[in-house]
Short mmCIF file of C-alpha atoms in Angstrom, two decimals:
data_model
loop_
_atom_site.label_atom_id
_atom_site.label_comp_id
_atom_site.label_asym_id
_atom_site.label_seq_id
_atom_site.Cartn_x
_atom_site.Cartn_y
_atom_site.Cartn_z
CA UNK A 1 -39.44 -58.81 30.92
CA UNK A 2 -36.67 -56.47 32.74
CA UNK A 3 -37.34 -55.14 36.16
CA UNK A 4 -38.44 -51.83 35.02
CA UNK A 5 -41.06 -52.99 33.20
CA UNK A 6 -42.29 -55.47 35.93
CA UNK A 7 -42.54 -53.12 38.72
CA UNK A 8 -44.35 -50.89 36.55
CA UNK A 9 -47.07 -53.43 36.09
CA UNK A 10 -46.72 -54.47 40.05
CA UNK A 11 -47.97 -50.75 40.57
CA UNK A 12 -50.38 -50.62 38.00
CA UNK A 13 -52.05 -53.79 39.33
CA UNK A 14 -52.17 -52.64 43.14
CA UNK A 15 -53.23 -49.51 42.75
CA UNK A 16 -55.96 -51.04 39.88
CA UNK A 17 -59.08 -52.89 40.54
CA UNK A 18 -58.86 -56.24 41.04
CA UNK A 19 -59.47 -58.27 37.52
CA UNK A 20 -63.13 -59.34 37.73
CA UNK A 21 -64.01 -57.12 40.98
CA UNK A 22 -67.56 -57.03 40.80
CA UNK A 23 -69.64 -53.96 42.55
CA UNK A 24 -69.38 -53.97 46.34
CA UNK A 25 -71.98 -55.74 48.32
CA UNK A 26 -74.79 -54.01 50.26
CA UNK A 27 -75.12 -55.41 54.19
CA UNK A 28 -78.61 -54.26 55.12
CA UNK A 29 -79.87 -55.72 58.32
CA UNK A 30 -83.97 -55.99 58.23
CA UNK A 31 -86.57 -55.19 60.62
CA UNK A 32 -87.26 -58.29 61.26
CA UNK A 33 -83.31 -58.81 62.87
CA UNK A 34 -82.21 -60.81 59.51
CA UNK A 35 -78.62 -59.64 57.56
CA UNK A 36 -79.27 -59.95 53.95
CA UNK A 37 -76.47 -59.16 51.27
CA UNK A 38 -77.61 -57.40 47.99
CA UNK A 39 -74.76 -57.57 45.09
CA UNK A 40 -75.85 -54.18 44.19
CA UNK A 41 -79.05 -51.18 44.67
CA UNK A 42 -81.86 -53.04 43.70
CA UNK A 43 -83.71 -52.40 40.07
CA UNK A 44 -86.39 -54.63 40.22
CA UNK A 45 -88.36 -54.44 43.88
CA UNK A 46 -91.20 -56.34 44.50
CA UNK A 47 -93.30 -54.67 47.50
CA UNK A 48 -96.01 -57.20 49.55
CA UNK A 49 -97.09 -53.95 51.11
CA UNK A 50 -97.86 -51.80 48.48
CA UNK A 51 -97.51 -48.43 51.10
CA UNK A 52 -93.61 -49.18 51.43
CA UNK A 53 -93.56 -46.48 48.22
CA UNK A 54 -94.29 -44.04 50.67
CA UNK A 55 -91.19 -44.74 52.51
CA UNK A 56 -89.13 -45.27 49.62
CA UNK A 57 -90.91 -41.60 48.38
CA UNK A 58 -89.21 -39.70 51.43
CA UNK A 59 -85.82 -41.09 50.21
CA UNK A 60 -85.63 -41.61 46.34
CA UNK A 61 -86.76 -39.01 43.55
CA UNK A 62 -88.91 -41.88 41.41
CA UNK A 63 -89.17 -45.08 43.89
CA UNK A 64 -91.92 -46.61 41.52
CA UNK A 65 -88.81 -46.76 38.25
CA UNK A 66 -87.91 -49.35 40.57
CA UNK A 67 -91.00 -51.21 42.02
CA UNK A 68 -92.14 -54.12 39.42
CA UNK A 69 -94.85 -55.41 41.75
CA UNK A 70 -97.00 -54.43 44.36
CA UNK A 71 -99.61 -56.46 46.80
CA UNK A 72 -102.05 -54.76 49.19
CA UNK A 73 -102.44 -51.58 47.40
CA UNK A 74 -105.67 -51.05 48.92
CA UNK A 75 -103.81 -50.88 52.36
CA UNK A 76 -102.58 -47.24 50.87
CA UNK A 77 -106.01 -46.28 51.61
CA UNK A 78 -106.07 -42.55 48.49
CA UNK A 79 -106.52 -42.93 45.48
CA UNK A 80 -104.56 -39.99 45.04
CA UNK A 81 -101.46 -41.71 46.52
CA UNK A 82 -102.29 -44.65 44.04
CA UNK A 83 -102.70 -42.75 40.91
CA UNK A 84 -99.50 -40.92 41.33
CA UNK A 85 -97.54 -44.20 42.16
CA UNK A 86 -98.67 -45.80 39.86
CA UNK A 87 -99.32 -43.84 36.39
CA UNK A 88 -96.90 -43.83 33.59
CA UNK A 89 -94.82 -47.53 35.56
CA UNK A 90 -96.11 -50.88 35.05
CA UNK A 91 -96.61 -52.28 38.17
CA UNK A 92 -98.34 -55.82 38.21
CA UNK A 93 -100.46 -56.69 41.22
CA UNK A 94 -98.94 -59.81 43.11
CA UNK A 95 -101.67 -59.95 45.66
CA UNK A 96 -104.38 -58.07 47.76
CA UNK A 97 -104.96 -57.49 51.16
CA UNK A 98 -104.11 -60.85 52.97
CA UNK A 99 -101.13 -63.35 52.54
CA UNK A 100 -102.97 -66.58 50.79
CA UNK A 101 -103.80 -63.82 48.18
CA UNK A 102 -100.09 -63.42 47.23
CA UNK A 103 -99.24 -65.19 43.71
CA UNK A 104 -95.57 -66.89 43.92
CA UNK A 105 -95.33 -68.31 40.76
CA UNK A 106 -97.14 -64.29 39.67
CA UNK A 107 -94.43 -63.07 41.69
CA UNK A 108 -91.23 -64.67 40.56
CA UNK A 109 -91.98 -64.18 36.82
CA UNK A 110 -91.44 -60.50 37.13
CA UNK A 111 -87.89 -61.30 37.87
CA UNK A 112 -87.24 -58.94 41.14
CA UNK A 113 -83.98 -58.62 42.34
CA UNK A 114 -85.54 -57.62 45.85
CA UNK A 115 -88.98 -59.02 47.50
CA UNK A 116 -89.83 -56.72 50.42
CA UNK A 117 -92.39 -58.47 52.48
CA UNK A 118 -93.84 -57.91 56.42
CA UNK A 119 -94.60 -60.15 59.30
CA UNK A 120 -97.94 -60.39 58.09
CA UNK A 121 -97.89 -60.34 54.59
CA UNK A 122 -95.56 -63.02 54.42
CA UNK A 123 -97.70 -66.09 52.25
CA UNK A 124 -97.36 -69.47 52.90
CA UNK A 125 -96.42 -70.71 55.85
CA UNK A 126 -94.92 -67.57 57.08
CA UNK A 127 -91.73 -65.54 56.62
CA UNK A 128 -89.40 -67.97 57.21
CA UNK A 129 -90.89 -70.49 54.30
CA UNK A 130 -90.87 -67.42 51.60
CA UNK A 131 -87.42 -66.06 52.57
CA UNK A 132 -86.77 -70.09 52.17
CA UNK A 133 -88.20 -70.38 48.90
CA UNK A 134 -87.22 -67.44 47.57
CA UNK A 135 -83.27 -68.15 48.16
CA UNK A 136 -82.94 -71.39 46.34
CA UNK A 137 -84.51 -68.96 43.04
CA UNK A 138 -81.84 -66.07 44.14
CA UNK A 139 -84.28 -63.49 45.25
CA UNK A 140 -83.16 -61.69 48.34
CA UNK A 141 -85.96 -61.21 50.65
CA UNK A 142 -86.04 -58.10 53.31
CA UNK A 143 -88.88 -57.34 56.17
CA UNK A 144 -90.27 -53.98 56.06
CA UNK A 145 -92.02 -54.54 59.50
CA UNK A 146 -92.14 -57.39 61.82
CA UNK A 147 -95.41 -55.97 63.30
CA UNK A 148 -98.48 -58.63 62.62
CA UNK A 149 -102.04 -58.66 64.30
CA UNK A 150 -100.88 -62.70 65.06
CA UNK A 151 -97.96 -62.14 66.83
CA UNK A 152 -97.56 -63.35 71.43
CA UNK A 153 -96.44 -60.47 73.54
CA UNK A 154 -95.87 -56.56 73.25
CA UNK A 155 -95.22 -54.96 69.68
CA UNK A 156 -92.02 -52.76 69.45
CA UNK A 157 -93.31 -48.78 69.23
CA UNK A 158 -93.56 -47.83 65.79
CA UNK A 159 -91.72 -44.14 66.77
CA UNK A 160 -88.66 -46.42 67.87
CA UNK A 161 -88.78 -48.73 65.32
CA UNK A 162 -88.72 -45.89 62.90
CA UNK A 163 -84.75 -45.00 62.81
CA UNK A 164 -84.34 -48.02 61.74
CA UNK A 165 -86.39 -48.69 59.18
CA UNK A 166 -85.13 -45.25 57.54
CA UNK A 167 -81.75 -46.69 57.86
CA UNK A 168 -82.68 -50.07 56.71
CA UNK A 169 -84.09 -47.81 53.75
CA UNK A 170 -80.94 -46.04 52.94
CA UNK A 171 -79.05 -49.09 52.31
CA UNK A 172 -81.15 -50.86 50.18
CA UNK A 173 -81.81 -47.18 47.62
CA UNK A 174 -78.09 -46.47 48.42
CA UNK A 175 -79.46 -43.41 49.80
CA UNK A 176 -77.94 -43.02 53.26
CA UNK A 177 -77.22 -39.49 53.14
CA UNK A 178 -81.20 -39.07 52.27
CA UNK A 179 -82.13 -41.40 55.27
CA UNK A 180 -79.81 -39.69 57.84
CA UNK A 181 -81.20 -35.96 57.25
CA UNK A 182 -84.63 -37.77 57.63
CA UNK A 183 -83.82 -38.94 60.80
CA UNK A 184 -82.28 -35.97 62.13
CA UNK A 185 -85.92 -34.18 60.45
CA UNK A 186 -88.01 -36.23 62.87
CA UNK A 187 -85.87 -36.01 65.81
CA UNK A 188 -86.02 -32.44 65.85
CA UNK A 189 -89.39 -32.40 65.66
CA UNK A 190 -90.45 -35.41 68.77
CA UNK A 191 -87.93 -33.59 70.42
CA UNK A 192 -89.76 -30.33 70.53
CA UNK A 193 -93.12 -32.40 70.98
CA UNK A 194 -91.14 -33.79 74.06
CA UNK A 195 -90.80 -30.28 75.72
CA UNK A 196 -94.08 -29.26 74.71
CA UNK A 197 -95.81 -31.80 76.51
CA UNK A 198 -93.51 -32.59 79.45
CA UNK A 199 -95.49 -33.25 82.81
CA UNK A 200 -98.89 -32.70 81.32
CA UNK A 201 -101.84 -35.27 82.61
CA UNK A 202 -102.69 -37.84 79.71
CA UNK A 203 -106.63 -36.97 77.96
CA UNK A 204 -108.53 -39.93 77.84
CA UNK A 205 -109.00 -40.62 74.05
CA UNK A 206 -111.83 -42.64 72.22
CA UNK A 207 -109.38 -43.58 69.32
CA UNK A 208 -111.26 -45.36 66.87
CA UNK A 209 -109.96 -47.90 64.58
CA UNK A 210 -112.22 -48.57 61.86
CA UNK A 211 -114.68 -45.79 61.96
CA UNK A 212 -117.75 -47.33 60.74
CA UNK A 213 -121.41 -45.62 60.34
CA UNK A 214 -123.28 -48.92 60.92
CA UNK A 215 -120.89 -50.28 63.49
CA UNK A 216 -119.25 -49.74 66.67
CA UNK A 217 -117.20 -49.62 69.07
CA UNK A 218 -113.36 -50.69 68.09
CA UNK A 219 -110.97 -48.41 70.07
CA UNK A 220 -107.16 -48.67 70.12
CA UNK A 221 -105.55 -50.96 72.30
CA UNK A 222 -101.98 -50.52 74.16
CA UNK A 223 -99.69 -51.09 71.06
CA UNK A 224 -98.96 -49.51 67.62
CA UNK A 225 -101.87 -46.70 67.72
CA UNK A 226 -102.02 -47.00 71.83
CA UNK A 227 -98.55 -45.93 71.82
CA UNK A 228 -98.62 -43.17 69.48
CA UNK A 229 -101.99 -41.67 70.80
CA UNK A 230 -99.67 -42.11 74.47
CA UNK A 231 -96.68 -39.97 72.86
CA UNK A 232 -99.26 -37.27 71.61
CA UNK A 233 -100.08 -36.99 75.15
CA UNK A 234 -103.26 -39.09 75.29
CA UNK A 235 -104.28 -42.44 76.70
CA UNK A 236 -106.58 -45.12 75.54
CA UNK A 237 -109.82 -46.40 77.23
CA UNK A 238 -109.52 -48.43 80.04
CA UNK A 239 -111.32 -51.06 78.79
CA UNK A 240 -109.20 -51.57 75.79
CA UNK A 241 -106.25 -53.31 77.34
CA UNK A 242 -105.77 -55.73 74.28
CA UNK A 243 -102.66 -55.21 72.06
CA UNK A 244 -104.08 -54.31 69.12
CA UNK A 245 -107.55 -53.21 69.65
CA UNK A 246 -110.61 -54.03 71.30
CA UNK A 247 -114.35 -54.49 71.19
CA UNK A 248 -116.11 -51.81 73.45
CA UNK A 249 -119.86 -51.88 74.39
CA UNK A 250 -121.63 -48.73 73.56
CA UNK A 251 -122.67 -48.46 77.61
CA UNK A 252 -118.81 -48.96 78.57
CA UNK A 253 -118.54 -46.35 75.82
CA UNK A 254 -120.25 -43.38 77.65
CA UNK A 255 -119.07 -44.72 81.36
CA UNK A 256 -115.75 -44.20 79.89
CA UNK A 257 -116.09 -40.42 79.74
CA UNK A 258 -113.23 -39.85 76.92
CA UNK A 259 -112.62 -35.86 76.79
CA UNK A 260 -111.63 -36.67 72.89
CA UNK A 261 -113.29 -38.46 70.26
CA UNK A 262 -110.45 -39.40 67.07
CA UNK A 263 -112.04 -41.33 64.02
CA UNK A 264 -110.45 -42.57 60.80
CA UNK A 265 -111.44 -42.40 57.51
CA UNK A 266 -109.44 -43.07 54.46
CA UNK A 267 -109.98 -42.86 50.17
CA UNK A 268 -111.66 -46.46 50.22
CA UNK A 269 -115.18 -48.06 50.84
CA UNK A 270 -116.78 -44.43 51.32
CA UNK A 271 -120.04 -45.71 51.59
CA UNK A 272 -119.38 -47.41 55.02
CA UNK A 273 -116.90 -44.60 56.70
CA UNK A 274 -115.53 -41.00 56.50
CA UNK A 275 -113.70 -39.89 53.37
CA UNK A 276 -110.67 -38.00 54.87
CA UNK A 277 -107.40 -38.56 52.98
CA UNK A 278 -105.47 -36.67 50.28
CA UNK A 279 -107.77 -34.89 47.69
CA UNK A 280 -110.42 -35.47 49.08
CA UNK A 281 -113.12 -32.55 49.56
CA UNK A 282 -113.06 -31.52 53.26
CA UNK A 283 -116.53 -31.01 53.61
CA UNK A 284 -117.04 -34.36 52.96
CA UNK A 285 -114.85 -35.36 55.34
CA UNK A 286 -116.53 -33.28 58.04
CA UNK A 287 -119.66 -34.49 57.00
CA UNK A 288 -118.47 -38.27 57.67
CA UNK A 289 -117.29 -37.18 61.09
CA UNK A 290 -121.16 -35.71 61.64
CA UNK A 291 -122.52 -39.56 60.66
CA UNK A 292 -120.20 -40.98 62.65
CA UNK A 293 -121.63 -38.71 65.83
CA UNK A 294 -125.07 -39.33 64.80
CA UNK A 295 -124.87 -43.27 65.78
CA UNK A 296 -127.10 -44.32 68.73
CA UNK A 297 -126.57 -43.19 71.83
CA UNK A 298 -122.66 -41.15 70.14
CA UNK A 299 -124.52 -37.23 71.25
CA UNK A 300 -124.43 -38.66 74.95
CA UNK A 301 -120.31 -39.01 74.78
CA UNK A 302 -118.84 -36.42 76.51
CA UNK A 303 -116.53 -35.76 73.82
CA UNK A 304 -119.53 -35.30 71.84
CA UNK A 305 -120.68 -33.11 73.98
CA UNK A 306 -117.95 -30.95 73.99
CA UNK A 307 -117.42 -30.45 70.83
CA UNK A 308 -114.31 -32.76 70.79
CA UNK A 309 -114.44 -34.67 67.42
CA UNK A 310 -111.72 -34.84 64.83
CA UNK A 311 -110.62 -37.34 62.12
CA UNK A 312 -107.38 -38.58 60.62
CA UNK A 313 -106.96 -40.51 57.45
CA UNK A 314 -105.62 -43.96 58.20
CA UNK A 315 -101.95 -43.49 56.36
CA UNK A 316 -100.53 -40.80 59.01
CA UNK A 317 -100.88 -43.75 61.82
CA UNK A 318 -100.18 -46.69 59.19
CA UNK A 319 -96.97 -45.72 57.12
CA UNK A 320 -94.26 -44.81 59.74
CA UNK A 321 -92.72 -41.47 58.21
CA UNK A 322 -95.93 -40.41 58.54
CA UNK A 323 -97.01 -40.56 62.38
CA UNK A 324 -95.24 -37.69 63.18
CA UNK A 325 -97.84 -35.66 61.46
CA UNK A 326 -101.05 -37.86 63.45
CA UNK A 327 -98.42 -36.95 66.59
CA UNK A 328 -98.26 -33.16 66.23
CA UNK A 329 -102.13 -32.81 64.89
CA UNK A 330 -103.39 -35.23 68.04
CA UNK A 331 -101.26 -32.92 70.46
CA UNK A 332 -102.51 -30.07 69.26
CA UNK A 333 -106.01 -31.58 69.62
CA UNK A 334 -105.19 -32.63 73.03
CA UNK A 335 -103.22 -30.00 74.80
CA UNK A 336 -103.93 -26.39 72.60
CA UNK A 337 -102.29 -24.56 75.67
CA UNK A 338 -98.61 -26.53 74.99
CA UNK A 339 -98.63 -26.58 71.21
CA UNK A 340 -99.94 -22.96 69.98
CA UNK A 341 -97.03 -22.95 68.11
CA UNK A 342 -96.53 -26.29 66.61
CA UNK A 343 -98.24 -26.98 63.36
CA UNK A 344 -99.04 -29.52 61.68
CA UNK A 345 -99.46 -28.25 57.96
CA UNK A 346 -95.98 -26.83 58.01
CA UNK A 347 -94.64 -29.66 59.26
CA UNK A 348 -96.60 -31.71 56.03
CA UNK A 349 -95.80 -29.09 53.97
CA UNK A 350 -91.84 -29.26 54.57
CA UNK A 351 -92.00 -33.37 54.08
CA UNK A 352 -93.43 -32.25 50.67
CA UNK A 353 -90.52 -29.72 49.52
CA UNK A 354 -87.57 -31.74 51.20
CA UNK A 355 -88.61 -35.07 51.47
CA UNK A 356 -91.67 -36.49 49.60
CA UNK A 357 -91.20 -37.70 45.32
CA UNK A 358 -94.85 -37.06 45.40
CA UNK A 359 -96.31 -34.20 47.36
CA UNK A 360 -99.33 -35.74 49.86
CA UNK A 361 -102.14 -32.99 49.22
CA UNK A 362 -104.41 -32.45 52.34
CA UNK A 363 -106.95 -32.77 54.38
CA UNK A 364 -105.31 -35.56 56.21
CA UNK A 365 -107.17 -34.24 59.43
CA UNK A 366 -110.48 -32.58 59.90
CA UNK A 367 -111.92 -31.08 63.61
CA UNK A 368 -116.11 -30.92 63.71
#
């Protein structure tokens, strides 16, 4: 070989790929604190909390093309939401609603390249055992949220947990570009929530989780829900100074005075609670909300009385792009004077043309 035609494949090689070069590696560091390495976007995602396809929605045109398997599905809480998820994609069910429900062996036979799990939904001994188990079998595992009902001491607020999960999100779709002009969405809009409700006095708030017509009382304790209703410019009962949520007596109930009344209702179990969610007929919904005040002893609440009663659907407190809607529709509920001019439909109707793969139809909220 002369030197001319040496140097000539010198240059071709450096400025070449490499022989062999494979596709770069994706770094994504989890909610739960964990670095995992992906050799390349994921094609084959296996979600143990089924409502992670909204989060994937507000990022990638068609996130179920790449979902193989889904637990908890009920947790999505519309069939509406389900349906258009789900239809035309075979998804197999790995599980239900709790952690001993989730099938391994079900699991690993659909061959995911990516299991994306939560603190809670983890099965088996806990997260650490699956991530465990799953790594000898070559299946990168990734926490969505390291939130769970079991866990000692104060859960992070979902609003600053939220940037990121959006960029945890980006890296895995390989849509960062996506995830960064949702971020700088929601910022704009807590940021003008901020100013609206600078210096105003908290409204007590009867925020009830579980809204049940032949049970009572669970309000919202100080985490998760306590903080959102907080950044909406509410505050919780006094009594409920549990975590997650807490048992009130119906007498503590009324002594508590709340100016507000907010009750949840979702697509499921529509026999035993309000049916407020997406597609669903509002009248129904306000009709739930009327049950719901016709309890014993619910017309001596002074929110009652006042004509203070509203309901959201669960999935605007429960999947995190989604609480800034509960956020602006709770403010608005609690402070009219301050947010005249913020509103909630646009704000849902925006997510739908910029954001959303599948537009969420209303009513997500209803007022009696």
């Amino acid at each position: 070989m002369n030197r001319r035609r040496f140097l000539t494949l010198a240059a071709a090689t450096l400025s070449g790929p490499a022989l062999g070069a494979g596709p770069q590696v994706i770094t994504v560091t989890d909610m739960a604190g964990r670095t995992v390495e992906l050799a390349a976007p994921p094609q084959r995602i296996v979600l143990l909390e089924a409502r992670d396809i909204l989060t994937m929605s507000m990022l990638h045109p068609d996130p179920a093309r790449l979902v193989v398997g889904w637990a908890a599905v009920e947790r999505m809480d519309s069939d509406d939401l389900h349906s258009a998820y789900s239809t035309g994609f075979d998804i197999a069910l790995v599980g239900r609603q709790t952690p001993e429900t989730v099938s391994l062996e079900g699991l690993i036979s659909l061959q995911p390249d990516l299991v994306v799990a939560t603190a809670y939904m983890a099965p088996g001994n806990g997260a650490d055992a699956l991530s465990e188990r799953l790594a000898e079998l070559g299946i990168p595992v990734l926490f969505s949220s390291s939130f769970s009902n079991d866990a000692a001491g104060e859960a992070p607020s979902p609003l600053a947990e939220l940037p990121r999960l959006m960029h945890m999100w980006g890296a895995i779709l390989d849509r960062r570009r996506e995830a960064a002009a949702f971020r700088t969405f929601h910022e704009q809009k807590i940021e003008r929530l901020k100013r609206r409700l600078a210096g105003v006095a908290p409204r007590k708030t009867y925020f009830e989780i579980g809204s049940l017509y032949d049970d009572c009382c669970w309000a919202v304790g100080r985490d998760i829900w306590g903080t959102l209703l907080e950044a909406a410019g509410g505050r919780g009962l006094d009594a409920a100074s549990s975590p997650w949520a807490a048992k009130i007596q119906l007498e503590q109930l009324l002594a508590e005075g709340a100016d507000v009344y907010i009750a949840t209702g979702g697509g499921y179990a529509n026999a035993t609670r309000p049916a407020i969610g997406p597609g669903l007929p509002e009248a129904e919904a306000r009709a739930g909300l009327e049950r719901l005040t016709g309890r014993p002893g619910f017309h001596l609440l002074k929110a009652v009385e006042h004509k203070q009663v509203h309901g959201i659907w669960t999935g605007l407190i429960t999947a995190q792009p989604l609480n800034l809607l509960f956020l602006e529709v709770a403010a608005k509920w609690l402070h009219p004077d301050r947010c005249h001019d913020i509103d909630p439909h646009e704000t849902l109707a925006e997510l739908n043309r910029r954001f959303l793969a599948r537009p969420i139809a209303g009513p997500c909220w209803v007022s009696l």
